[in-house]
C-alpha cells in the first residue's frame, strides 16, 4: 500500500510538472530561416532598404485565410491589404502589421503582388522629402499606387484616387492581365515599371504570349510617361520584376505551365534549353523601350519539380531579387508553412494555397549580370549581425514562434508613445500570447558584462520564463506579472547568467488575456558609470562580487564588491567599493 501511495504521488507530481512545462508546437523550426514568419501567410515579395533596415512587403494571404475561416482554397478575392516585415540581421524579422490598401485607396477591390521603391526628393525650397511608393495589382484588371512621405510602413495615401495603369491606356492593350507590377528607379532618378501576364493573346502564341509590358514613369512616379512597350519575353505568364545590375536593366518573370513548342525557332535562345514549366527567367538590356534590345538569359529558379522532395514545400511563381549589405538575396514564396501545419494536424485538410515568404542567397556577377541558379531550402540564410538586447525590442521581432496570434487585434490608434514609424495600420502592434506560447530571437549578444535586469512590457496576468538556447531549457529568469493595462515589469538578473551570444526564448508558461508588447535588458556596468532609469523611484542596494554573482545581505564577503541601486531621483548608480567600506 505504501508503495502504491508513493507511486501515485510521483505520478501526480510528474503530471503537474509536464502540464506546467507544456509549450506550443512549432511549425517553423528553431534552427531554420524559412519561412520568415511562422504565423503569417504572405506571398509575392518585394523589398526596399531604408535607414539600414530591409523592409519586405507581400500579399496578405492571411487575410484570405481568416476570411475563409481557416479552411478552403486561397481564391485571393478577399485580399485587400499588404503585410510588412523588416530586419537588419536577416534572421530576426519585425512584423509591422498590415497596410489596408482597400481603406487607403477607397477604390481597390484587391491588393496583390506589391512592388516598392523609395527616393529622396529635393523640393523647390531646398528641403528634401523621402517618398515611398508601393505599386500593387488590383486583381488582374489594373495597377494602383499608394504613397507615404513618412516611413516605409506609412501612413499611406492614394495620390491618384484611381488606378494608375488600366486597359485602354497607350500601349497597354492587348494585355490579358494588367497586374504584377515591378518598379525600379535608375541612376538618373527615372522610374520604370513592368507589368502584365496571362494566357496568350489570340494573335500570340505559347512562345510569344504578347502580355509583357514596360513603361517609363513621369517624375511624379504616379503616371506613365508615354506608351507602354511590349517586351519579347518567351513563355511569359506573370510576376514581372525589374532590377538594375551593373548599370543594366534586368527583367525577371515567371513562365507558363504549358508545353514548350517552337523553342528552336527562337533566334536569341543562345543555345539554352527551353525553360521548365513555372520557372523564373530573366532578360537584360540597356534600352528598355527597344523590344529588340532585350537579351534572354535563361532560367535562374527552376520549377518546383526540380527540388524533388522539397517540391511540395516550395511551389513558387514570384520572386524579388535584392542586394542588401553587399549580398544578393532572392525572396520568394512557397507552401512550406501550410504543409508543416497540415502534417502536425494544426490546419484543416481542405485549406490550400496559403503561401509563406522565404529567402535564400543568390550569386550575381554584376559585371555580366549573370544570375546563378538558386537552391531553395528551409535553412534559409544566416544572421549577418548579432541582436542588441540593450535596445528596446518589439515583441513582434522574432526568428520563429508558436502559439502566438495577431489577427484578432485592432491595431489602428491615432497616437502611441511606443510607435516610432507612424504606421497607420499597426501602431503599437503587440502579440497575443496563450499559455505555452513562445517566441525566439536569435544571436542575442549580451557581451562580457552581462545583463543586470530585464524589463517586460505587457498586460494581462501570467508568467514569462526566459530560456537560453532551447525552448525546453530550464528558466534562466522568470517574470510574474499582472496588469489590466500595459505596464513595465522589471526583474533583477545575475549578470553572470546572461553573457555572450545566445538564442533567447520567451516562454509564457502561464497566460490569461496576455498581450506581449516589448522587452529590454539592462547591461551590467561595473565601471561606476551613472545611467538614467526610466522610473524615478529609490530601490534597495544590491551587491555583486566581481564575477557578477549576487551577494545576499549579511553574507561574509571581502575585498572589492559592486554596489548597484537607484536613488530617489530615479538615477541608477553602480560603484565599486571595498567590502569593509560597505560594512560601515
Coordinates of C-alpha atoms in Angstrom, one line a residue:
X1 CA 0.0 0.0 0.0
X2 CA 2.8 2.4 0.9
X3 CA 4.5 1.7 -2.4
X4 CA 1.3 2.4 -4.3
X5 CA 0.7 5.7 -2.5
X6 CA 4.3 6.8 -3.3
X7 CA 3.8 5.8 -6.9
X8 CA 0.6 7.8 -7.1
X9 CA 2.2 10.9 -5.6
X10 CA 5.1 10.7 -8.0
X11 CA 2.8 10.3 -10.9
X12 CA 0.7 13.3 -9.9
X13 CA 3.8 15.4 -9.4
X14 CA 5.1 14.4 -12.8
X15 CA 1.8 15.1 -14.4
X16 CA 1.7 18.6 -12.9
X17 CA 5.3 19.3 -14.0
X18 CA 4.5 18.1 -17.5
X19 CA 1.5 20.4 -17.7
X20 CA 3.4 23.3 -16.4
X21 CA 6.2 22.8 -19.0
X22 CA 3.9 22.1 -22.0
X23 CA 4.6 24.6 -24.7
X24 CA 3.1 25.3 -28.1
X25 CA 4.1 23.2 -31.1
X26 CA 6.4 24.8 -33.6
X27 CA 5.7 24.9 -37.3
X28 CA 8.9 26.7 -38.2
X29 CA 12.0 25.0 -36.8
X30 CA 14.0 26.9 -34.2
X31 CA 17.1 26.3 -36.4
X32 CA 15.6 27.2 -39.9
X33 CA 15.4 30.5 -41.5
X34 CA 12.4 29.8 -43.8
X35 CA 9.8 30.9 -43.9
X36 CA 10.5 34.3 -42.5
X37 CA 7.2 34.2 -40.5
X38 CA 5.9 31.3 -38.5
X39 CA 2.4 32.6 -38.1
X40 CA 1.5 34.9 -41.0
X41 CA 0.7 33.6 -44.5
X42 CA 2.1 36.0 -47.2
X43 CA 3.4 35.9 -50.7
X44 CA 4.7 37.8 -53.8
X45 CA 7.6 39.6 -52.1
X46 CA 9.2 43.0 -52.8
X47 CA 11.6 45.0 -50.7
X48 CA 13.4 48.3 -50.1
X49 CA 16.3 49.2 -47.9
X50 CA 15.9 52.3 -45.7
X51 CA 17.9 53.6 -42.8
X52 CA 19.9 50.4 -42.6
X53 CA 16.9 48.1 -42.4
X54 CA 15.4 45.9 -45.1
X55 CA 11.6 46.2 -45.5
X56 CA 9.8 43.3 -47.2
X57 CA 6.2 43.6 -48.4
X58 CA 3.9 40.9 -49.5
X59 CA 0.4 39.9 -50.5
X60 CA -1.6 39.2 -47.3
X61 CA -2.7 35.6 -47.8
X62 CA -3.5 35.6 -44.1
X63 CA -6.4 37.9 -44.7
X64 CA -7.9 35.3 -47.1
X65 CA -7.2 32.5 -44.6
X66 CA -9.1 34.3 -41.9
X67 CA -11.9 35.3 -44.3
X68 CA -12.2 31.6 -45.2
X69 CA -12.4 30.7 -41.5
X70 CA -9.0 28.9 -41.9
X71 CA -10.2 26.4 -44.4
X72 CA -10.8 26.2 -48.2
X73 CA -8.7 27.2 -51.1
X74 CA -7.0 30.6 -51.4
X75 CA -9.0 32.4 -54.0
X76 CA -7.4 35.8 -53.3
X77 CA -10.7 37.6 -53.7
X78 CA -10.7 38.9 -50.0
X79 CA -7.1 40.2 -50.0
X80 CA -7.2 43.9 -49.7
X81 CA -4.1 44.5 -47.7
X82 CA -0.4 44.0 -47.7
X83 CA 1.9 42.8 -44.9
X84 CA 5.2 44.4 -43.9
X85 CA 8.2 42.9 -42.2
X86 CA 11.7 44.3 -41.6
X87 CA 15.1 43.1 -40.5
X88 CA 18.7 44.2 -40.1
X89 CA 20.2 40.8 -39.5
X90 CA 18.2 38.5 -42.0
X91 CA 17.0 36.1 -39.3
X92 CA 15.0 38.2 -36.8
X93 CA 12.0 39.7 -38.5
X94 CA 9.8 42.5 -37.1
X95 CA 6.2 42.3 -38.2
X96 CA 4.8 45.8 -38.8
X97 CA 1.3 44.7 -39.4
X98 CA -0.7 45.4 -42.5
X99 CA -1.3 48.2 -44.9
X100 CA -5.1 48.4 -45.6
X101 CA -4.9 49.2 -49.3
X102 CA -8.7 49.0 -49.7
X103 CA -9.2 51.6 -46.9
X104 CA -6.3 53.8 -48.1
X105 CA -7.5 54.0 -51.8
X106 CA -11.2 53.7 -51.3
X107 CA -11.5 52.1 -54.8
X108 CA -9.2 49.0 -54.9
X109 CA -11.0 45.7 -54.7
X110 CA -7.8 43.7 -54.2
X111 CA -4.1 44.2 -53.4
X112 CA -1.8 41.6 -54.8
X113 CA 1.9 41.3 -55.7
X114 CA 3.3 44.7 -54.5
X115 CA 6.4 46.4 -55.8
X116 CA 8.1 49.1 -53.6
X117 CA 10.6 51.8 -54.3
X118 CA 11.7 55.0 -52.5
X119 CA 13.6 58.1 -53.2
X120 CA 14.8 61.3 -51.6
X121 CA 13.2 64.2 -53.4
X122 CA 14.6 67.6 -53.4
X123 CA 12.0 70.3 -53.1
X124 CA 12.0 73.8 -54.7
X125 CA 12.8 75.4 -51.4
X126 CA 15.9 73.4 -50.9
X127 CA 14.4 70.9 -48.4
X128 CA 14.3 67.2 -49.0
X129 CA 11.4 64.7 -48.6
X130 CA 11.5 61.0 -48.5
X131 CA 8.9 59.4 -50.7
X132 CA 7.9 55.7 -50.6
X133 CA 5.8 54.2 -53.4
X134 CA 4.1 50.8 -53.3
X135 CA 2.5 49.6 -56.6
X136 CA 0.0 46.8 -56.4
X137 CA -2.2 44.7 -58.6
X138 CA -5.9 45.4 -58.2
X139 CA -6.8 41.9 -59.2
X140 CA -5.9 41.2 -62.8
X141 CA -7.5 44.3 -64.2
X142 CA -5.3 47.3 -63.2
X143 CA -2.3 48.5 -61.3
X144 CA -2.6 51.0 -58.4
X145 CA -0.1 53.0 -56.3
X146 CA -0.1 54.3 -52.7
X147 CA 2.4 56.8 -51.3
X148 CA 4.0 57.7 -48.0
X149 CA 6.2 60.7 -47.1
X150 CA 6.8 59.5 -43.5
X151 CA 8.2 55.9 -43.5
X152 CA 8.3 52.6 -45.3
X153 CA 5.3 51.5 -43.3
X154 CA 3.2 54.6 -43.7
X155 CA 0.9 56.3 -43.2
X156 CA 0.0 55.9 -46.9
X157 CA -2.3 57.9 -49.1
X158 CA -3.8 57.4 -52.6
X159 CA -2.2 60.0 -54.8
X160 CA -4.5 59.4 -57.8
X161 CA -7.8 58.2 -56.3
X162 CA -8.0 55.6 -59.2
X163 CA -5.8 53.0 -60.9
X164 CA -2.5 54.2 -62.4
X165 CA -2.4 51.6 -65.2
X166 CA -5.5 50.2 -66.8
X167 CA -6.9 48.9 -70.1
X168 CA -7.3 51.5 -72.8
X169 CA -4.1 53.4 -72.0
X170 CA -1.5 53.8 -74.7
X171 CA 0.5 50.6 -75.3
X172 CA -1.3 48.6 -72.6
X173 CA -3.7 46.6 -74.9
X174 CA -3.8 43.9 -75.8
X175 CA -2.8 42.6 -72.4
X176 CA -4.8 39.9 -70.7
X177 CA -3.9 40.6 -67.1
X178 CA -2.8 44.2 -66.2
X179 CA -1.2 43.2 -62.9
X180 CA 2.0 42.2 -61.1
X181 CA 3.9 45.5 -61.3
X182 CA 7.7 45.6 -61.0
X183 CA 9.2 49.0 -60.4
X184 CA 12.8 50.4 -60.3
X185 CA 14.5 53.8 -60.2
X186 CA 17.6 54.1 -62.4
X187 CA 20.8 56.1 -61.7
X188 CA 19.3 59.2 -63.2
X189 CA 16.4 59.2 -60.8
X190 CA 14.0 58.0 -63.6
X191 CA 11.3 55.5 -62.6
X192 CA 10.3 52.4 -64.7
X193 CA 7.6 49.9 -64.3
X194 CA 7.0 46.4 -65.9
X195 CA 3.6 44.6 -65.7
X196 CA 1.3 42.1 -67.4
X197 CA 0.6 38.5 -67.8
X198 CA -1.9 35.8 -68.6
X199 CA -2.7 33.3 -71.3
X200 CA -1.5 34.0 -74.9
X201 CA -3.4 36.6 -76.9
X202 CA -5.4 35.5 -80.0
X203 CA -2.6 37.0 -82.1
X204 CA 0.1 35.5 -79.9
X205 CA 1.4 32.0 -79.2
X206 CA 2.7 29.9 -76.3
X207 CA 6.2 31.1 -77.2
X208 CA 5.2 34.7 -77.5
X209 CA 2.1 35.3 -75.4
X210 CA 2.3 39.1 -76.0
X211 CA 1.3 40.1 -72.5
X212 CA 4.6 41.6 -71.1
X213 CA 4.8 45.4 -70.8
X214 CA 7.3 48.0 -69.7
X215 CA 6.9 51.8 -69.4
X216 CA 8.8 54.9 -68.2
X217 CA 7.3 56.8 -65.3
X218 CA 6.8 60.5 -65.0
X219 CA 8.8 62.4 -62.3
X220 CA 5.8 62.1 -60.0
X221 CA 6.3 58.3 -60.1
X222 CA 2.5 58.0 -60.3
X223 CA 1.8 58.2 -64.1
X224 CA 3.2 56.6 -67.3
X225 CA 5.5 58.8 -69.3
X226 CA 4.5 57.8 -72.8
X227 CA 3.1 54.5 -74.2
X228 CA 3.9 51.1 -72.7
X229 CA 6.1 48.7 -74.8
X230 CA 5.6 45.0 -75.4
X231 CA 8.7 43.1 -74.3
X232 CA 9.6 39.8 -76.1
X233 CA 9.6 37.5 -73.0
X234 CA 9.3 33.9 -74.1
X235 CA 6.6 31.8 -72.4
X236 CA 5.8 34.7 -70.1
X237 CA 2.9 34.1 -67.6
X238 CA 3.2 36.6 -64.7
X239 CA 5.4 38.0 -61.9
X240 CA 7.3 40.9 -63.6
X241 CA 10.2 42.4 -61.6
X242 CA 12.8 45.0 -62.5
X243 CA 16.4 45.4 -61.2
X244 CA 19.4 47.5 -62.3
X245 CA 22.6 45.5 -62.0
X246 CA 25.9 46.7 -63.3
X247 CA 24.1 49.7 -64.9
X248 CA 21.9 47.5 -67.0
X249 CA 18.2 46.7 -66.7
X250 CA 17.4 43.1 -65.5
X251 CA 13.8 41.9 -66.1
X252 CA 12.7 38.7 -64.3
X253 CA 9.4 36.9 -64.8
X254 CA 7.5 33.6 -64.3
X255 CA 6.9 31.3 -67.3
X256 CA 3.7 29.4 -68.1
X257 CA 2.8 25.9 -67.1
X258 CA 2.2 24.6 -70.6
X259 CA 4.5 22.7 -73.1
X260 CA 7.3 24.5 -74.9
X261 CA 6.5 24.5 -78.7
X262 CA 8.6 26.4 -81.3
X263 CA 11.6 26.9 -79.0
X264 CA 14.1 26.0 -81.7
X265 CA 12.6 28.9 -83.8
X266 CA 13.7 31.4 -81.2
X267 CA 16.8 33.0 -82.7
X268 CA 18.1 34.6 -79.4
X269 CA 17.9 31.4 -77.2
X270 CA 21.7 31.4 -77.2
X271 CA 21.9 27.6 -77.2
X272 CA 19.9 27.3 -74.0
X273 CA 17.3 24.7 -73.3
X274 CA 13.7 25.8 -73.1
X275 CA 12.7 26.9 -69.6
X276 CA 10.9 24.4 -67.4
X277 CA 7.2 25.0 -66.6
X278 CA 6.5 27.6 -64.0
X279 CA 10.2 28.7 -63.7
X280 CA 11.7 32.1 -63.2
X281 CA 13.7 33.5 -66.1
X282 CA 15.4 36.8 -66.9
X283 CA 16.3 39.2 -69.6
X284 CA 18.8 42.1 -69.8
X285 CA 19.0 45.4 -71.8
X286 CA 20.5 48.9 -71.8
X287 CA 17.5 50.4 -73.6
X288 CA 14.3 49.0 -72.1
X289 CA 11.9 50.7 -74.5
X290 CA 13.5 48.9 -77.5
X291 CA 11.9 45.5 -77.7
X292 CA 14.8 44.2 -80.0
X293 CA 17.4 45.1 -77.4
X294 CA 16.4 42.6 -74.8
X295 CA 18.7 39.6 -74.3
X296 CA 17.2 36.4 -73.0
X297 CA 19.5 34.9 -70.3
X298 CA 17.6 31.8 -69.3
X299 CA 16.2 30.2 -66.2
X300 CA 17.6 31.0 -62.7
X301 CA 14.9 29.4 -60.5
X302 CA 13.8 26.0 -61.8
X303 CA 10.2 24.9 -61.4
X304 CA 9.2 23.1 -58.1
X305 CA 9.7 19.7 -59.6
X306 CA 13.4 20.3 -59.7
X307 CA 13.5 20.2 -56.0
X308 CA 12.5 16.6 -55.6
X309 CA 11.0 16.0 -52.1
X310 CA 11.0 19.8 -51.4
X311 CA 8.8 20.5 -54.4
X312 CA 5.5 20.5 -52.4
X313 CA 7.0 22.9 -49.9
X314 CA 8.4 25.4 -52.4
X315 CA 5.8 25.8 -55.2
X316 CA 7.0 29.3 -56.3
X317 CA 6.0 31.6 -59.1
X318 CA 7.0 35.1 -57.8
X319 CA 10.4 36.3 -56.8
X320 CA 12.2 39.5 -55.8
X321 CA 16.0 40.0 -56.1
X322 CA 17.6 42.4 -53.7
X323 CA 21.1 43.5 -52.7
X324 CA 21.4 44.2 -49.0
X325 CA 24.7 44.9 -47.1
X326 CA 26.7 43.8 -50.1
X327 CA 24.9 40.4 -50.6
X328 CA 22.2 39.4 -53.1
X329 CA 19.2 37.7 -51.7
X330 CA 16.3 36.1 -53.5
X331 CA 12.9 36.4 -51.9
X332 CA 10.1 34.0 -53.0
X333 CA 7.1 32.2 -51.6
X334 CA 6.1 28.6 -51.1
X335 CA 3.7 26.4 -49.2
X336 CA 6.2 25.2 -46.6
X337 CA 4.3 26.5 -43.5
X338 CA 1.0 25.2 -44.8
X339 CA 2.4 21.8 -45.4
X340 CA 4.0 21.6 -41.9
X341 CA 0.8 22.7 -40.2
X342 CA -1.2 20.1 -42.0
X343 CA 1.3 17.5 -41.2
X344 CA 1.0 18.3 -37.5
X345 CA -2.8 18.4 -37.5
X346 CA -2.9 22.2 -37.0
X347 CA -4.6 23.1 -40.3
X348 CA -7.7 21.9 -41.9
X349 CA -7.1 19.4 -44.7
X350 CA -9.3 21.4 -47.0
X351 CA -7.2 24.5 -46.8
X352 CA -4.8 25.1 -49.7
X353 CA -2.8 27.7 -51.5
X354 CA -1.7 29.8 -48.4
X355 CA 1.8 30.9 -49.1
X356 CA 4.8 32.0 -47.0
X357 CA 7.7 34.2 -47.8
X358 CA 11.2 32.7 -47.9
X359 CA 14.7 33.9 -48.7
X360 CA 18.0 32.4 -49.9
X361 CA 21.2 33.8 -51.1
X362 CA 21.8 34.3 -54.8
X363 CA 25.1 34.6 -56.6
X364 CA 25.2 37.5 -59.0
X365 CA 28.0 38.5 -61.4
X366 CA 27.3 42.3 -61.5
X367 CA 29.7 42.8 -64.5
X368 CA 27.9 40.3 -66.7
X369 CA 24.6 40.4 -64.9
X370 CA 24.6 36.6 -64.6
X371 CA 22.3 35.2 -62.1
X372 CA 23.3 31.7 -60.8
X373 CA 20.6 29.2 -60.1
X374 CA 19.1 29.3 -56.6
X375 CA 18.8 26.4 -54.2
X376 CA 15.6 26.9 -52.2
X377 CA 15.6 25.2 -48.8
X378 CA 14.2 25.5 -45.3
X379 CA 17.5 26.5 -43.7
X380 CA 17.4 29.9 -45.4
X381 CA 20.2 32.4 -44.6
X382 CA 22.4 33.0 -41.6
X383 CA 22.5 36.1 -39.4
X384 CA 24.7 38.9 -40.7
X385 CA 24.9 40.6 -37.3
X386 CA 24.0 40.0 -33.6
X387 CA 21.0 41.5 -31.9
X388 CA 21.4 44.0 -29.2
X389 CA 19.3 43.1 -26.1
X390 CA 20.1 46.5 -24.5
X391 CA 17.9 48.3 -27.1
X392 CA 14.2 48.1 -26.6
X393 CA 13.0 45.3 -28.9
X394 CA 9.4 44.9 -30.0
X395 CA 7.7 41.6 -29.2
X396 CA 6.9 41.3 -32.9
X397 CA 10.6 40.9 -33.6
X398 CA 11.4 37.2 -33.8
X399 CA 13.0 34.4 -35.7
X400 CA 10.2 32.0 -35.0
X401 CA 7.4 31.4 -32.6
X402 CA 4.5 29.1 -31.6
X403 CA 1.1 29.7 -30.2
X404 CA 1.0 33.4 -31.0
X405 CA -1.6 35.3 -32.9
X406 CA -2.1 38.7 -34.5
X407 CA -5.4 38.5 -36.4
X408 CA -7.8 39.3 -33.5
X409 CA -6.3 42.7 -32.9
X410 CA -7.4 46.1 -34.0
X411 CA -4.2 48.0 -34.2
X412 CA -5.2 51.4 -35.5
X413 CA -4.5 54.1 -33.0
X414 CA -4.3 57.9 -33.5
X415 CA -1.2 58.2 -31.3
X416 CA 1.2 55.9 -29.4
X417 CA 4.2 56.8 -27.4
X418 CA 5.8 53.4 -28.3
X419 CA 5.4 53.8 -32.0
X420 CA 8.2 55.4 -33.9
X421 CA 7.3 54.5 -37.5
X422 CA 3.9 56.2 -37.9
X423 CA 2.3 53.1 -39.4
X424 CA -1.4 53.9 -39.7
X425 CA -2.3 50.2 -39.9
X426 CA -0.3 48.8 -37.0
X427 CA 0.6 51.4 -34.4
X428 CA 1.6 49.8 -31.1
X429 CA 1.2 46.3 -32.5
X430 CA 1.5 43.6 -30.0
X431 CA 1.2 39.8 -29.8
X432 CA -1.5 37.8 -28.1
X433 CA 0.1 35.0 -26.0
X434 CA -1.7 31.9 -24.7
X435 CA -0.3 29.6 -22.0
X436 CA 2.6 27.7 -23.6
X437 CA 3.1 30.3 -26.4
X438 CA 6.7 31.3 -27.1
X439 CA 8.9 33.4 -29.3
X440 CA 12.5 33.1 -30.2
X441 CA 15.1 35.7 -31.1
X442 CA 18.5 34.6 -32.4
X443 CA 22.1 35.7 -32.0
X444 CA 21.4 37.9 -29.0
X445 CA 24.7 39.4 -27.8
X446 CA 24.9 40.1 -24.1
X447 CA 28.6 40.9 -24.2
X448 CA 31.1 40.3 -21.5
X449 CA 29.5 42.4 -18.7
X450 CA 26.2 40.6 -18.9
X451 CA 22.7 41.8 -18.1
X452 CA 21.7 43.1 -14.6
X453 CA 18.0 43.5 -15.2
X454 CA 15.2 42.7 -17.6
X455 CA 12.0 44.7 -18.4
X456 CA 8.9 43.2 -19.9
X457 CA 6.1 45.4 -21.2
X458 CA 2.8 43.6 -21.3
X459 CA -0.7 43.4 -20.0
X460 CA -2.7 40.5 -18.6
X461 CA -1.8 38.0 -15.9
X462 CA 0.9 35.5 -16.5
X463 CA 4.4 34.1 -16.0
X464 CA 7.2 34.6 -18.5
X465 CA 10.3 32.3 -18.4
X466 CA 13.4 33.4 -20.2
X467 CA 15.2 30.4 -21.6
X468 CA 18.6 30.4 -23.3
X469 CA 19.5 28.2 -26.3
X470 CA 16.5 25.9 -26.1
X471 CA 12.7 26.3 -25.7
X472 CA 12.6 23.4 -23.2
X473 CA 15.7 24.5 -21.2
X474 CA 15.4 25.5 -17.5
X475 CA 14.4 29.1 -17.0
X476 CA 17.3 31.5 -16.6
X477 CA 14.9 34.1 -15.2
X478 CA 11.2 34.3 -14.5
X479 CA 8.8 37.3 -14.6
X480 CA 5.4 37.1 -12.8
X481 CA 3.1 39.9 -13.9
X482 CA -0.4 41.1 -13.7
X483 CA -2.0 44.3 -15.0
X484 CA -5.2 45.3 -16.9
X485 CA -3.2 47.9 -18.9
X486 CA 0.2 48.0 -20.5
X487 CA 2.9 48.2 -17.8
X488 CA 6.7 47.6 -17.5
X489 CA 7.7 44.8 -15.2
X490 CA 11.4 44.8 -14.2
X491 CA 13.4 42.0 -12.5
X492 CA 17.0 41.8 -11.4
X493 CA 19.3 39.3 -13.0
X494 CA 22.5 37.6 -12.2
X495 CA 24.8 39.1 -14.9
X496 CA 27.0 36.0 -15.0
X497 CA 24.0 34.1 -16.3
X498 CA 23.4 36.5 -19.2
X499 CA 26.7 36.9 -21.1
X500 CA 28.0 36.2 -24.6
X501 CA 25.7 35.2 -27.6
X502 CA 22.6 33.2 -27.1
X503 CA 19.3 32.3 -28.8
X504 CA 16.7 33.6 -26.4
X505 CA 13.2 32.1 -25.9
X506 CA 10.4 34.0 -24.2
X507 CA 8.1 31.2 -23.0
X508 CA 4.8 32.2 -21.4
X509 CA 4.1 29.2 -19.1
X510 CA 1.0 30.9 -17.7
X511 CA -1.2 33.4 -19.5
X512 CA -4.6 34.9 -19.1
X513 CA -5.5 37.7 -21.5
X514 CA -1.8 38.4 -22.1
X515 CA -0.5 40.8 -24.7
X516 CA 3.2 41.0 -25.2
X517 CA 4.4 44.4 -26.3
X518 CA 8.2 44.8 -25.9
X519 CA 11.3 43.7 -23.9
X520 CA 14.7 45.1 -23.0
X521 CA 17.7 44.0 -20.9
X522 CA 19.9 46.4 -19.0
X523 CA 23.6 45.9 -19.2
X524 CA 25.6 45.4 -16.0
X525 CA 28.1 48.1 -15.7
X526 CA 30.9 47.5 -13.1
X527 CA 32.7 50.7 -14.0
X528 CA 30.7 53.1 -11.9
X529 CA 29.2 54.9 -14.9
X530 CA 25.9 56.5 -13.9
X531 CA 22.9 55.7 -16.1
X532 CA 19.4 57.1 -16.0
X533 CA 16.5 54.8 -15.1
X534 CA 13.1 55.1 -16.8
X535 CA 11.3 55.2 -13.5
X536 CA 12.1 57.7 -10.7
X537 CA 12.0 55.7 -7.5
X538 CA 14.6 54.6 -5.0
X539 CA 15.5 51.0 -4.7
X540 CA 17.4 48.8 -2.2
X541 CA 21.1 48.4 -2.7
X542 CA 22.2 45.2 -4.3
X543 CA 25.7 43.8 -4.0
X544 CA 27.6 41.6 -6.5
X545 CA 31.1 40.1 -6.5
X546 CA 33.4 40.9 -9.4
X547 CA 32.1 37.9 -11.3
X548 CA 28.6 39.3 -11.3
X549 CA 27.2 36.9 -8.6
X550 CA 24.5 38.5 -6.4
X551 CA 25.6 38.6 -2.7
X552 CA 22.9 38.2 -0.1
X553 CA 22.6 40.8 2.7
X554 CA 24.7 39.9 5.7
X555 CA 26.9 37.4 3.9
X556 CA 30.6 37.3 4.7
X557 CA 32.5 38.9 1.8
X558 CA 35.8 40.6 1.5
X559 CA 37.8 42.7 -0.9
X560 CA 36.1 44.7 -3.7
X561 CA 32.4 44.4 -4.3
X562 CA 30.0 46.1 -6.7
X563 CA 27.0 48.0 -5.3
X564 CA 24.0 48.9 -7.5
X565 CA 20.9 50.9 -6.7
X566 CA 18.5 53.5 -7.9
X567 CA 18.5 56.8 -5.9
X568 CA 15.4 58.9 -5.1
X569 CA 15.8 60.9 -8.3
X570 CA 15.5 57.8 -10.4
X571 CA 19.2 57.7 -11.3
X572 CA 20.7 54.2 -11.5
X573 CA 24.1 54.1 -9.7
X574 CA 26.8 51.5 -9.9
X575 CA 30.1 51.7 -8.0
X576 CA 33.0 49.6 -6.9
X577 CA 33.7 49.7 -3.2
X578 CA 35.5 47.6 -0.6
X579 CA 33.5 45.3 1.5
X580 CA 34.9 47.0 4.6
X581 CA 33.5 50.4 3.5
X582 CA 30.1 48.9 2.9
X583 CA 30.1 47.2 6.3
X584 CA 30.5 50.6 8.0

